[in-house]
Amino acid sequence: MDPTTNGEYRVLSRRTETDLVFVDRSADESYDPVTVTVPESAPTLRPGYAVDATLSWPGSGPAELVDADVRRRTRFEFLDDVTGLFEAARETWREASAAGDGVNSRVTRNTDGDPNGALYVFANPPGGPDVFEELQSGTLPSNPSSNGSTRTTAWPNARCS
């Protein structure tokens, strides 16, 4: 029998049709995304969901989802090269550029002024890695955005010109 662990995870992204990337929400210092194979019988899990899950760890290959309980249905959407950006994205990027920062964010609100999401804009550092790909794959930590945590995010030293 393979060893199992229980924990609170954030579903970060979909790697394949049956494999998802999970991030352990209870980890204090480490940021180790893990690929998890999800059986057809599992509840529907989407990027952004917070789940209590039991994972099985076979000797090789990805971890396997044994059981999951969706705790929060937060949604993540990774959109690259979007045209016709809405005004909030343009304004957020102008603020980042004016400050010389490579990343900026803001809370988005519905027509009643209630928070309904978060918007993040970022630059790829010249000659550096593709930040979008690294965020989507889990290579680059997106905390605190992905965990609702107060921990500092290890953003690259990207600067706008």
Coordinates of C-alpha atoms in Angstrom, one line a residue, residues 92-93 95-97 99-106 119-124 131 135 140 145 153-160:
T92 CA -2.9 48.8 -13.1
W93 CA -0.2 48.5 -15.7
E95 CA 0.7 52.4 -12.2
A96 CA 3.4 49.6 -12.3
S97 CA 5.2 51.3 -15.2
A99 CA 6.7 53.1 -10.3
G100 CA 9.2 51.1 -12.4
D101 CA 7.7 47.9 -11.0
G102 CA 7.4 44.6 -12.9
V103 CA 4.2 43.5 -11.1
N104 CA 1.1 45.2 -9.8
S105 CA -2.3 44.1 -8.6
R106 CA -5.7 45.4 -7.6
L119 CA -6.2 41.4 -11.2
Y120 CA -2.4 40.9 -11.5
V121 CA -0.3 42.4 -14.3
F122 CA 3.4 41.6 -14.7
A123 CA 6.4 42.0 -17.0
N124 CA 8.8 39.5 -18.3
V131 CA 6.8 34.8 -15.9
L135 CA 3.1 31.3 -12.6
L140 CA 7.1 30.6 -9.6
S145 CA -2.3 35.6 -4.3
T153 CA 6.0 36.4 -2.9
A154 CA 9.4 35.7 -4.6
W155 CA 8.7 37.8 -7.7
P156 CA 11.6 38.1 -10.2
N157 CA 13.5 41.3 -10.4
A158 CA 11.5 42.6 -13.3
R159 CA 11.5 46.3 -14.1
C160 CA 9.4 48.2 -16.6

